[in-house]
């Protein structure tokens, strides 16, 4: 910061600023045209009355929002989504921790297992949905055939409320747990060996070490997992659409499928947009609360 | 010593259980794809079909649907990835190295769009494409995928460019390189591995996308693979054989790629976790 810093006069700063603007401008223009503009027009749609795809031009303020909030379909899809999001994230974290802790021990063969566990992440959710639909099929499904082998009479997975919910959960856990594993593993492998050495010398057992050392140090990674997985789980669409079609009787309807149906089948574009914004608001609130709760103590203001 | 061996055993048990869970759907889909209808619906299920058949593969290729969906997927994913990289790489470099007023805010804004549920964009995109007369075109999908890919690319590459040592740039400046020169001759060549990772992920984002493709395309001529394969499930009948065969051919390239580019993939996925 000595000679070169002093040389950086106003002119230099200005040219750096221009360079920064020029480099980022094309991407920002694309984002403005493909995100900002659609979102603003969607917002406009949400505060006007619409008939089918057409806006009637009548300003209705928050009317569409109230209608959505009062609709029992929205409320039940909201409940389903919350239930789905919380259970799936808890299950993903439990399995993710178990597998990551084991992988982190670098036993022989770890590399091979890690490749296997990466696969679902690269697969289209649609394919996962279709695969599980076939596995869970009532009469010909292999899951029930396997259950029968061990003497369990499997449920009609896709035909009963809790069967269908469990199926969606399993398909999603299959798809998303690898992400949790990889993030936890990356974070664990950057933890210092010394701490564990010290804990061993102090006579801490494996569980104590995990609770007092591993868990607190992994807080940033866990926060990141929660934020990413939360926004992903809130938007779940493909699996539900393919696996259960929101059925039976709307018991697996989630917010995305509700909005999709309302808009593209029910042609309620105003309410569809209003519902989208409610979901967006919800994700923002939940992420904000998470950030507050889980931020490492030292940077808390 | 004995205790250690026991815990190793438990460790391998966990790994094997997880592997079975992960691999079973793939294996079963593959086995389904080489069964005849009779073998497929046998009770109890036939595990390995004897004789195996390639009739479903033959059928999807003869129908021509497979080639058409695959071609559309490739076109859409490749074109959108190239376009996104063309604007995304310079933007990441700019955000990382050339701060200006509001650039931090704009960067945060770009990254924050990753949090939006895509359905939020579904309605306005549909209306916009209808206005532009682009419904049922590949161009509509390409435009739609740009923001999804851009946020990914900028998220991965900004972090990478930020870590480029300042000294290299200063040396380049002394050599008389301007911004463009530094970007093209120093930053891009040094970041090729990271660019590779970013390209893979944006390609996959387009390759696997379903919801927008469902709302924006209608016919075989423009539909991509996810919509095409979902089409084998109809209200009256599900063509499990064709579906499985299509699914296997659709995911094989991705699986091979995952195995080959394993390291890069993991680096890209965990980019955020180790950044902080």
PDB file of N, CA and C in Angstrom, chain B residues 72-168:
ATOM      1  N   UNK B  72     -33.379 -31.159 -28.881  1.00  0.00           N
ATOM      2  CA  UNK B  72     -33.846 -29.904 -28.295  1.00  0.00           C
ATOM      3  C   UNK B  72     -33.127 -29.607 -26.987  1.00  0.00           C
ATOM      4  N   UNK B  73     -32.977 -30.637 -26.153  1.00  0.00           N
ATOM      5  CA  UNK B  73     -32.288 -30.439 -24.876  1.00  0.00           C
ATOM      6  C   UNK B  73     -30.868 -29.950 -25.100  1.00  0.00           C
ATOM      7  N   UNK B  74     -30.183 -30.604 -26.050  1.00  0.00           N
ATOM      8  CA  UNK B  74     -28.801 -30.217 -26.323  1.00  0.00           C
ATOM      9  C   UNK B  74     -28.720 -28.783 -26.821  1.00  0.00           C
ATOM     10  N   UNK B  75     -29.577 -28.450 -27.793  1.00  0.00           N
ATOM     11  CA  UNK B  75     -29.550 -27.093 -28.345  1.00  0.00           C
ATOM     12  C   UNK B  75     -29.779 -26.065 -27.242  1.00  0.00           C
ATOM     13  N   UNK B  76     -30.858 -26.265 -26.481  1.00  0.00           N
ATOM     14  CA  UNK B  76     -31.220 -25.285 -25.466  1.00  0.00           C
ATOM     15  C   UNK B  76     -30.111 -25.167 -24.417  1.00  0.00           C
ATOM     16  N   UNK B  77     -29.625 -26.315 -23.931  1.00  0.00           N
ATOM     17  CA  UNK B  77     -28.634 -26.264 -22.862  1.00  0.00           C
ATOM     18  C   UNK B  77     -27.319 -25.655 -23.351  1.00  0.00           C
ATOM     19  N   UNK B  78     -26.894 -26.042 -24.571  1.00  0.00           N
ATOM     20  CA  UNK B  78     -25.614 -25.524 -25.072  1.00  0.00           C
ATOM     21  C   UNK B  78     -25.689 -24.023 -25.357  1.00  0.00           C
ATOM     22  N   UNK B  79     -26.717 -23.619 -26.091  1.00  0.00           N
ATOM     23  CA  UNK B  79     -26.796 -22.205 -26.468  1.00  0.00           C
ATOM     24  C   UNK B  79     -26.935 -21.326 -25.227  1.00  0.00           C
ATOM     25  N   UNK B  80     -27.809 -21.734 -24.301  1.00  0.00           N
ATOM     26  CA  UNK B  80     -27.992 -20.886 -23.121  1.00  0.00           C
ATOM     27  C   UNK B  80     -26.719 -20.847 -22.280  1.00  0.00           C
ATOM     28  N   UNK B  81     -25.997 -21.960 -22.199  1.00  0.00           N
ATOM     29  CA  UNK B  81     -24.767 -21.963 -21.412  1.00  0.00           C
ATOM     30  C   UNK B  81     -23.724 -21.038 -22.031  1.00  0.00           C
ATOM     31  N   UNK B  82     -23.574 -21.121 -23.356  1.00  0.00           N
ATOM     32  CA  UNK B  82     -22.577 -20.267 -24.015  1.00  0.00           C
ATOM     33  C   UNK B  82     -22.916 -18.787 -23.813  1.00  0.00           C
ATOM     34  N   UNK B  83     -24.191 -18.444 -23.999  1.00  0.00           N
ATOM     35  CA  UNK B  83     -24.592 -17.047 -23.808  1.00  0.00           C
ATOM     36  C   UNK B  83     -24.358 -16.601 -22.368  1.00  0.00           C
ATOM     37  N   UNK B  84     -24.732 -17.452 -21.422  1.00  0.00           N
ATOM     38  CA  UNK B  84     -24.566 -17.083 -20.016  1.00  0.00           C
ATOM     39  C   UNK B  84     -23.095 -16.885 -19.669  1.00  0.00           C
ATOM     40  N   UNK B  85     -22.248 -17.768 -20.203  1.00  0.00           N
ATOM     41  CA  UNK B  85     -20.821 -17.627 -19.924  1.00  0.00           C
ATOM     42  C   UNK B  85     -20.301 -16.323 -20.518  1.00  0.00           C
ATOM     43  N   UNK B  86     -20.768 -15.999 -21.732  1.00  0.00           N
ATOM     44  CA  UNK B  86     -20.263 -14.803 -22.414  1.00  0.00           C
ATOM     45  C   UNK B  86     -20.519 -13.543 -21.588  1.00  0.00           C
ATOM     46  N   UNK B  87     -21.668 -13.438 -20.952  1.00  0.00           N
ATOM     47  CA  UNK B  87     -21.888 -12.249 -20.128  1.00  0.00           C
ATOM     48  C   UNK B  87     -21.518 -12.494 -18.661  1.00  0.00           C
ATOM     49  N   UNK B  88     -21.558 -13.748 -18.235  1.00  0.00           N
ATOM     50  CA  UNK B  88     -21.331 -14.061 -16.824  1.00  0.00           C
ATOM     51  C   UNK B  88     -19.875 -13.969 -16.394  1.00  0.00           C
ATOM     52  N   UNK B  89     -18.955 -14.398 -17.278  1.00  0.00           N
ATOM     53  CA  UNK B  89     -17.539 -14.379 -16.883  1.00  0.00           C
ATOM     54  C   UNK B  89     -17.035 -12.950 -16.659  1.00  0.00           C
ATOM     55  N   UNK B  90     -17.252 -12.037 -17.651  1.00  0.00           N
ATOM     56  CA  UNK B  90     -16.804 -10.663 -17.378  1.00  0.00           C
ATOM     57  C   UNK B  90     -17.492 -10.059 -16.158  1.00  0.00           C
ATOM     58  N   UNK B  91     -18.768 -10.362 -15.960  1.00  0.00           N
ATOM     59  CA  UNK B  91     -19.473  -9.785 -14.822  1.00  0.00           C
ATOM     60  C   UNK B  91     -18.871 -10.268 -13.505  1.00  0.00           C
ATOM     61  N   UNK B  92     -18.548 -11.560 -13.430  1.00  0.00           N
ATOM     62  CA  UNK B  92     -17.954 -12.076 -12.195  1.00  0.00           C
ATOM     63  C   UNK B  92     -16.631 -11.375 -11.917  1.00  0.00           C
ATOM     64  N   UNK B  93     -15.854 -11.185 -13.000  1.00  0.00           N
ATOM     65  CA  UNK B  93     -14.559 -10.520 -12.848  1.00  0.00           C
ATOM     66  C   UNK B  93     -14.757  -9.085 -12.371  1.00  0.00           C
ATOM     67  N   UNK B  94     -15.717  -8.415 -12.980  1.00  0.00           N
ATOM     68  CA  UNK B  94     -16.002  -7.038 -12.578  1.00  0.00           C
ATOM     69  C   UNK B  94     -16.442  -6.945 -11.130  1.00  0.00           C
ATOM     70  N   UNK B  95     -17.361  -7.810 -10.728  1.00  0.00           N
ATOM     71  CA  UNK B  95     -17.844  -7.790  -9.346  1.00  0.00           C
ATOM     72  C   UNK B  95     -16.716  -8.095  -8.368  1.00  0.00           C
ATOM     73  N   UNK B  96     -15.786  -8.967  -8.788  1.00  0.00           N
ATOM     74  CA  UNK B  96     -14.731  -9.380  -7.863  1.00  0.00           C
ATOM     75  C   UNK B  96     -13.628  -8.331  -7.743  1.00  0.00           C
ATOM     76  N   UNK B  97     -13.262  -7.726  -8.863  1.00  0.00           N
ATOM     77  CA  UNK B  97     -12.045  -6.911  -8.852  1.00  0.00           C
ATOM     78  C   UNK B  97     -12.280  -5.420  -9.058  1.00  0.00           C
ATOM     79  N   UNK B  98     -13.377  -5.036  -9.665  1.00  0.00           N
ATOM     80  CA  UNK B  98     -13.578  -3.615  -9.962  1.00  0.00           C
ATOM     81  C   UNK B  98     -14.833  -3.108  -9.278  1.00  0.00           C
ATOM     82  N   UNK B  99     -14.695  -2.862  -7.990  1.00  0.00           N
ATOM     83  CA  UNK B  99     -15.852  -2.399  -7.230  1.00  0.00           C
ATOM     84  C   UNK B  99     -16.213  -0.978  -7.620  1.00  0.00           C
ATOM     85  N   UNK B 100     -17.472  -0.710  -7.751  1.00  0.00           N
ATOM     86  CA  UNK B 100     -17.937   0.660  -7.920  1.00  0.00           C
ATOM     87  C   UNK B 100     -19.122   0.836  -6.984  1.00  0.00           C
ATOM     88  N   UNK B 101     -19.608   2.069  -6.923  1.00  0.00           N
ATOM     89  CA  UNK B 101     -20.710   2.290  -6.017  1.00  0.00           C
ATOM     90  C   UNK B 101     -21.896   1.424  -6.418  1.00  0.00           C
ATOM     91  N   UNK B 102     -22.556   0.827  -5.509  1.00  0.00           N
ATOM     92  CA  UNK B 102     -23.702  -0.061  -5.725  1.00  0.00           C
ATOM     93  C   UNK B 102     -23.308  -1.444  -6.250  1.00  0.00           C
ATOM     94  N   UNK B 103     -22.015  -1.656  -6.579  1.00  0.00           N
ATOM     95  CA  UNK B 103     -21.710  -2.957  -7.169  1.00  0.00           C
ATOM     96  C   UNK B 103     -21.955  -4.073  -6.154  1.00  0.00           C
ATOM     97  N   UNK B 104     -21.671  -3.800  -4.889  1.00  0.00           N
ATOM     98  CA  UNK B 104     -21.934  -4.795  -3.852  1.00  0.00           C
ATOM     99  C   UNK B 104     -23.418  -5.118  -3.779  1.00  0.00           C
ATOM    100  N   UNK B 105     -24.217  -4.067  -3.870  1.00  0.00           N
ATOM    101  CA  UNK B 105     -25.655  -4.240  -3.774  1.00  0.00           C
ATOM    102  C   UNK B 105     -26.192  -5.017  -4.985  1.00  0.00           C
ATOM    103  N   UNK B 106     -25.682  -4.644  -6.167  1.00  0.00           N
ATOM    104  CA  UNK B 106     -26.128  -5.332  -7.381  1.00  0.00           C
ATOM    105  C   UNK B 106     -25.743  -6.805  -7.342  1.00  0.00           C
ATOM    106  N   UNK B 107     -24.530  -7.061  -6.850  1.00  0.00           N
ATOM    107  CA  UNK B 107     -24.071  -8.447  -6.741  1.00  0.00           C
ATOM    108  C   UNK B 107     -25.004  -9.240  -5.819  1.00  0.00           C
ATOM    109  N   UNK B 108     -25.296  -8.648  -4.662  1.00  0.00           N
ATOM    110  CA  UNK B 108     -26.197  -9.321  -3.720  1.00  0.00           C
ATOM    111  C   UNK B 108     -27.564  -9.556  -4.361  1.00  0.00           C
ATOM    112  N   UNK B 109     -28.002  -8.579  -5.155  1.00  0.00           N
ATOM    113  CA  UNK B 109     -29.298  -8.715  -5.819  1.00  0.00           C
ATOM    114  C   UNK B 109     -29.297  -9.893  -6.789  1.00  0.00           C
ATOM    115  N   UNK B 110     -28.201 -10.010  -7.561  1.00  0.00           N
ATOM    116  CA  UNK B 110     -28.101 -11.115  -8.517  1.00  0.00           C
ATOM    117  C   UNK B 110     -28.132 -12.453  -7.779  1.00  0.00           C
ATOM    118  N   UNK B 111     -27.345 -12.543  -6.702  1.00  0.00           N
ATOM    119  CA  UNK B 111     -27.269 -13.805  -5.971  1.00  0.00           C
ATOM    120  C   UNK B 111     -28.608 -14.131  -5.302  1.00  0.00           C
ATOM    121  N   UNK B 112     -29.289 -13.076  -4.823  1.00  0.00           N
ATOM    122  CA  UNK B 112     -30.544 -13.300  -4.097  1.00  0.00           C
ATOM    123  C   UNK B 112     -31.615 -13.927  -4.980  1.00  0.00           C
ATOM    124  N   UNK B 113     -31.513 -13.714  -6.313  1.00  0.00           N
ATOM    125  CA  UNK B 113     -32.544 -14.289  -7.181  1.00  0.00           C
ATOM    126  C   UNK B 113     -32.501 -15.815  -7.158  1.00  0.00           C
ATOM    127  N   UNK B 114     -31.388 -16.372  -6.703  1.00  0.00           N
ATOM    128  CA  UNK B 114     -31.310 -17.819  -6.541  1.00  0.00           C
ATOM    129  C   UNK B 114     -32.343 -18.335  -5.539  1.00  0.00           C
ATOM    130  N   UNK B 115     -32.738 -17.451  -4.631  1.00  0.00           N
ATOM    131  CA  UNK B 115     -33.659 -17.875  -3.586  1.00  0.00           C
ATOM    132  C   UNK B 115     -35.114 -17.887  -4.060  1.00  0.00           C
ATOM    133  N   UNK B 116     -35.408 -17.171  -5.134  1.00  0.00           N
ATOM    134  CA  UNK B 116     -36.794 -17.106  -5.583  1.00  0.00           C
ATOM    135  C   UNK B 116     -37.275 -18.475  -6.021  1.00  0.00           C
ATOM    136  N   UNK B 117     -38.493 -18.807  -5.653  1.00  0.00           N
ATOM    137  CA  UNK B 117     -39.053 -20.007  -6.263  1.00  0.00           C
ATOM    138  C   UNK B 117     -39.307 -19.713  -7.744  1.00  0.00           C
ATOM    139  N   UNK B 118     -38.866 -20.600  -8.638  1.00  0.00           N
ATOM    140  CA  UNK B 118     -38.977 -20.325 -10.073  1.00  0.00           C
ATOM    141  C   UNK B 118     -40.420 -20.069 -10.507  1.00  0.00           C
ATOM    142  N   UNK B 119     -41.368 -20.628  -9.759  1.00  0.00           N
ATOM    143  CA  UNK B 119     -42.761 -20.435 -10.155  1.00  0.00           C
ATOM    144  C   UNK B 119     -43.122 -18.946 -10.137  1.00  0.00           C
ATOM    145  N   UNK B 120     -42.387 -18.160  -9.331  1.00  0.00           N
ATOM    146  CA  UNK B 120     -42.615 -16.717  -9.307  1.00  0.00           C
ATOM    147  C   UNK B 120     -42.386 -16.133 -10.701  1.00  0.00           C
ATOM    148  N   UNK B 121     -41.400 -16.685 -11.396  1.00  0.00           N
ATOM    149  CA  UNK B 121     -41.110 -16.209 -12.742  1.00  0.00           C
ATOM    150  C   UNK B 121     -41.980 -16.902 -13.790  1.00  0.00           C
ATOM    151  N   UNK B 122     -42.595 -18.015 -13.395  1.00  0.00           N
ATOM    152  CA  UNK B 122     -43.360 -18.809 -14.346  1.00  0.00           C
ATOM    153  C   UNK B 122     -44.472 -18.018 -15.012  1.00  0.00           C
ATOM    154  N   UNK B 123     -45.261 -17.326 -14.214  1.00  0.00           N
ATOM    155  CA  UNK B 123     -46.394 -16.575 -14.759  1.00  0.00           C
ATOM    156  C   UNK B 123     -45.917 -15.440 -15.669  1.00  0.00           C
ATOM    157  N   UNK B 124     -45.071 -14.525 -15.160  1.00  0.00           N
ATOM    158  CA  UNK B 124     -44.655 -13.424 -16.031  1.00  0.00           C
ATOM    159  C   UNK B 124     -43.894 -13.888 -17.270  1.00  0.00           C
ATOM    160  N   UNK B 125     -43.108 -14.950 -17.153  1.00  0.00           N
ATOM    161  CA  UNK B 125     -42.389 -15.441 -18.329  1.00  0.00           C
ATOM    162  C   UNK B 125     -43.356 -15.921 -19.392  1.00  0.00           C
ATOM    163  N   UNK B 126     -44.365 -16.629 -18.932  1.00  0.00           N
ATOM    164  CA  UNK B 126     -45.357 -17.127 -19.877  1.00  0.00           C
ATOM    165  C   UNK B 126     -46.021 -15.960 -20.615  1.00  0.00           C
ATOM    166  N   UNK B 127     -46.404 -14.928 -19.847  1.00  0.00           N
ATOM    167  CA  UNK B 127     -47.074 -13.783 -20.466  1.00  0.00           C
ATOM    168  C   UNK B 127     -46.132 -13.039 -21.406  1.00  0.00           C
ATOM    169  N   UNK B 128     -44.872 -12.897 -20.968  1.00  0.00           N
ATOM    170  CA  UNK B 128     -43.889 -12.177 -21.782  1.00  0.00           C
ATOM    171  C   UNK B 128     -43.654 -12.917 -23.100  1.00  0.00           C
ATOM    172  N   UNK B 129     -43.473 -14.231 -23.009  1.00  0.00           N
ATOM    173  CA  UNK B 129     -43.199 -15.011 -24.217  1.00  0.00           C
ATOM    174  C   UNK B 129     -44.411 -15.009 -25.152  1.00  0.00           C
ATOM    175  N   UNK B 130     -45.614 -14.945 -24.538  1.00  0.00           N
ATOM    176  CA  UNK B 130     -46.804 -14.894 -25.378  1.00  0.00           C
ATOM    177  C   UNK B 130     -46.846 -13.582 -26.150  1.00  0.00           C
ATOM    178  N   UNK B 131     -46.485 -12.501 -25.425  1.00  0.00           N
ATOM    179  CA  UNK B 131     -46.450 -11.190 -26.061  1.00  0.00           C
ATOM    180  C   UNK B 131     -45.455 -11.163 -27.216  1.00  0.00           C
ATOM    181  N   UNK B 132     -44.306 -11.811 -26.989  1.00  0.00           N
ATOM    182  CA  UNK B 132     -43.255 -11.805 -28.004  1.00  0.00           C
ATOM    183  C   UNK B 132     -43.501 -12.863 -29.079  1.00  0.00           C
ATOM    184  N   UNK B 133     -44.547 -13.634 -28.919  1.00  0.00           N
ATOM    185  CA  UNK B 133     -44.828 -14.693 -29.885  1.00  0.00           C
ATOM    186  C   UNK B 133     -43.826 -15.831 -29.832  1.00  0.00           C
ATOM    187  N   UNK B 134     -43.249 -16.065 -28.659  1.00  0.00           N
ATOM    188  CA  UNK B 134     -42.199 -17.088 -28.559  1.00  0.00           C
ATOM    189  C   UNK B 134     -42.672 -18.377 -27.888  1.00  0.00           C
ATOM    190  N   UNK B 135     -43.982 -18.449 -27.566  1.00  0.00           N
ATOM    191  CA  UNK B 135     -44.465 -19.689 -26.956  1.00  0.00           C
ATOM    192  C   UNK B 135     -44.201 -20.837 -27.918  1.00  0.00           C
ATOM    193  N   UNK B 136     -43.785 -21.957 -27.356  1.00  0.00           N
ATOM    194  CA  UNK B 136     -43.464 -23.132 -28.139  1.00  0.00           C
ATOM    195  C   UNK B 136     -42.270 -22.920 -29.076  1.00  0.00           C
ATOM    196  N   UNK B 137     -41.261 -22.200 -28.590  1.00  0.00           N
ATOM    197  CA  UNK B 137     -40.006 -22.115 -29.346  1.00  0.00           C
ATOM    198  C   UNK B 137     -38.852 -22.451 -28.408  1.00  0.00           C
ATOM    199  N   UNK B 138     -37.756 -22.881 -28.992  1.00  0.00           N
ATOM    200  CA  UNK B 138     -36.573 -23.147 -28.183  1.00  0.00           C
ATOM    201  C   UNK B 138     -35.986 -21.843 -27.645  1.00  0.00           C
ATOM    202  N   UNK B 139     -36.173 -20.765 -28.423  1.00  0.00           N
ATOM    203  CA  UNK B 139     -35.641 -19.474 -27.999  1.00  0.00           C
ATOM    204  C   UNK B 139     -36.233 -19.062 -26.644  1.00  0.00           C
ATOM    205  N   UNK B 140     -37.524 -19.320 -26.447  1.00  0.00           N
ATOM    206  CA  UNK B 140     -38.164 -18.972 -25.177  1.00  0.00           C
ATOM    207  C   UNK B 140     -37.454 -19.662 -24.021  1.00  0.00           C
ATOM    208  N   UNK B 141     -37.102 -20.926 -24.205  1.00  0.00           N
ATOM    209  CA  UNK B 141     -36.420 -21.657 -23.136  1.00  0.00           C
ATOM    210  C   UNK B 141     -35.021 -21.104 -22.914  1.00  0.00           C
ATOM    211  N   UNK B 142     -34.331 -20.786 -24.007  1.00  0.00           N
ATOM    212  CA  UNK B 142     -32.973 -20.255 -23.872  1.00  0.00           C
ATOM    213  C   UNK B 142     -32.995 -18.964 -23.059  1.00  0.00           C
ATOM    214  N   UNK B 143     -33.936 -18.075 -23.406  1.00  0.00           N
ATOM    215  CA  UNK B 143     -34.026 -16.811 -22.670  1.00  0.00           C
ATOM    216  C   UNK B 143     -34.354 -17.074 -21.196  1.00  0.00           C
ATOM    217  N   UNK B 144     -35.265 -18.008 -20.965  1.00  0.00           N
ATOM    218  CA  UNK B 144     -35.672 -18.314 -19.593  1.00  0.00           C
ATOM    219  C   UNK B 144     -34.524 -18.843 -18.748  1.00  0.00           C
ATOM    220  N   UNK B 145     -33.637 -19.623 -19.374  1.00  0.00           N
ATOM    221  CA  UNK B 145     -32.559 -20.240 -18.600  1.00  0.00           C
ATOM    222  C   UNK B 145     -31.407 -19.280 -18.311  1.00  0.00           C
ATOM    223  N   UNK B 146     -31.335 -18.177 -19.064  1.00  0.00           N
ATOM    224  CA  UNK B 146     -30.216 -17.247 -18.848  1.00  0.00           C
ATOM    225  C   UNK B 146     -30.095 -16.787 -17.392  1.00  0.00           C
ATOM    226  N   UNK B 147     -31.166 -16.257 -16.781  1.00  0.00           N
ATOM    227  CA  UNK B 147     -30.986 -15.793 -15.402  1.00  0.00           C
ATOM    228  C   UNK B 147     -30.650 -16.927 -14.433  1.00  0.00           C
ATOM    229  N   UNK B 148     -31.224 -18.112 -14.648  1.00  0.00           N
ATOM    230  CA  UNK B 148     -30.921 -19.226 -13.756  1.00  0.00           C
ATOM    231  C   UNK B 148     -29.436 -19.544 -13.804  1.00  0.00           C
ATOM    232  N   UNK B 149     -28.880 -19.552 -15.028  1.00  0.00           N
ATOM    233  CA  UNK B 149     -27.467 -19.910 -15.193  1.00  0.00           C
ATOM    234  C   UNK B 149     -26.547 -18.780 -14.757  1.00  0.00           C
ATOM    235  N   UNK B 150     -26.960 -17.548 -15.069  1.00  0.00           N
ATOM    236  CA  UNK B 150     -26.109 -16.411 -14.719  1.00  0.00           C
ATOM    237  C   UNK B 150     -25.855 -16.342 -13.223  1.00  0.00           C
ATOM    238  N   UNK B 151     -26.904 -16.548 -12.433  1.00  0.00           N
ATOM    239  CA  UNK B 151     -26.699 -16.475 -10.983  1.00  0.00           C
ATOM    240  C   UNK B 151     -25.724 -17.560 -10.530  1.00  0.00           C
ATOM    241  N   UNK B 152     -25.845 -18.745 -11.129  1.00  0.00           N
ATOM    242  CA  UNK B 152     -24.919 -19.830 -10.781  1.00  0.00           C
ATOM    243  C   UNK B 152     -23.481 -19.468 -11.146  1.00  0.00           C
ATOM    244  N   UNK B 153     -23.309 -18.991 -12.372  1.00  0.00           N
ATOM    245  CA  UNK B 153     -21.969 -18.679 -12.872  1.00  0.00           C
ATOM    246  C   UNK B 153     -21.328 -17.578 -12.028  1.00  0.00           C
ATOM    247  N   UNK B 154     -22.099 -16.528 -11.773  1.00  0.00           N
ATOM    248  CA  UNK B 154     -21.539 -15.415 -11.012  1.00  0.00           C
ATOM    249  C   UNK B 154     -21.231 -15.855  -9.586  1.00  0.00           C
ATOM    250  N   UNK B 155     -22.086 -16.695  -9.026  1.00  0.00           N
ATOM    251  CA  UNK B 155     -21.883 -17.220  -7.660  1.00  0.00           C
ATOM    252  C   UNK B 155     -20.575 -18.006  -7.567  1.00  0.00           C
ATOM    253  N   UNK B 156     -20.317 -18.849  -8.566  1.00  0.00           N
ATOM    254  CA  UNK B 156     -19.112 -19.686  -8.517  1.00  0.00           C
ATOM    255  C   UNK B 156     -17.860 -18.869  -8.867  1.00  0.00           C
ATOM    256  N   UNK B 157     -17.934 -18.069  -9.940  1.00  0.00           N
ATOM    257  CA  UNK B 157     -16.723 -17.429 -10.452  1.00  0.00           C
ATOM    258  C   UNK B 157     -16.297 -16.180  -9.672  1.00  0.00           C
ATOM    259  N   UNK B 158     -17.272 -15.458  -9.102  1.00  0.00           N
ATOM    260  CA  UNK B 158     -16.887 -14.254  -8.364  1.00  0.00           C
ATOM    261  C   UNK B 158     -15.932 -14.630  -7.246  1.00  0.00           C
ATOM    262  N   UNK B 159     -16.262 -15.692  -6.527  1.00  0.00           N
ATOM    263  CA  UNK B 159     -15.407 -16.145  -5.436  1.00  0.00           C
ATOM    264  C   UNK B 159     -14.025 -16.524  -5.935  1.00  0.00           C
ATOM    265  N   UNK B 160     -13.992 -17.134  -7.107  1.00  0.00           N
ATOM    266  CA  UNK B 160     -12.705 -17.558  -7.648  1.00  0.00           C
ATOM    267  C   UNK B 160     -11.850 -16.356  -8.040  1.00  0.00           C
ATOM    268  N   UNK B 161     -12.453 -15.411  -8.769  1.00  0.00           N
ATOM    269  CA  UNK B 161     -11.690 -14.232  -9.200  1.00  0.00           C
ATOM    270  C   UNK B 161     -11.204 -13.417  -8.012  1.00  0.00           C
ATOM    271  N   UNK B 162     -12.020 -13.388  -6.955  1.00  0.00           N
ATOM    272  CA  UNK B 162     -11.638 -12.596  -5.785  1.00  0.00           C
ATOM    273  C   UNK B 162     -10.345 -13.136  -5.167  1.00  0.00           C
ATOM    274  N   UNK B 163     -10.150 -14.459  -5.295  1.00  0.00           N
ATOM    275  CA  UNK B 163      -8.959 -15.053  -4.688  1.00  0.00           C
ATOM    276  C   UNK B 163      -7.708 -14.917  -5.542  1.00  0.00           C
ATOM    277  N   UNK B 164      -7.845 -14.441  -6.783  1.00  0.00           N
ATOM    278  CA  UNK B 164      -6.645 -14.232  -7.612  1.00  0.00           C
ATOM    279  C   UNK B 164      -5.759 -13.209  -6.930  1.00  0.00           C
ATOM    280  N   UNK B 165      -4.477 -13.518  -6.741  1.00  0.00           N
ATOM    281  CA  UNK B 165      -3.608 -12.595  -6.007  1.00  0.00           C
ATOM    282  C   UNK B 165      -3.470 -11.255  -6.734  1.00  0.00           C
ATOM    283  N   UNK B 166      -3.486 -10.223  -5.927  1.00  0.00           N
ATOM    284  CA  UNK B 166      -3.385  -8.873  -6.443  1.00  0.00           C
ATOM    285  C   UNK B 166      -2.072  -8.660  -7.207  1.00  0.00           C
ATOM    286  N   UNK B 167      -1.022  -9.353  -6.745  1.00  0.00           N
ATOM    287  CA  UNK B 167       0.317  -9.126  -7.306  1.00  0.00           C
ATOM    288  C   UNK B 167       0.352  -9.441  -8.805  1.00  0.00           C
ATOM    289  N   UNK B 168      -0.364 -10.512  -9.180  1.00  0.00           N
ATOM    290  CA  UNK B 168      -0.360 -10.898 -10.590  1.00  0.00           C
ATOM    291  C   UNK B 168      -0.899  -9.753 -11.440  1.00  0.00           C
TER     292      UNK B 168
END
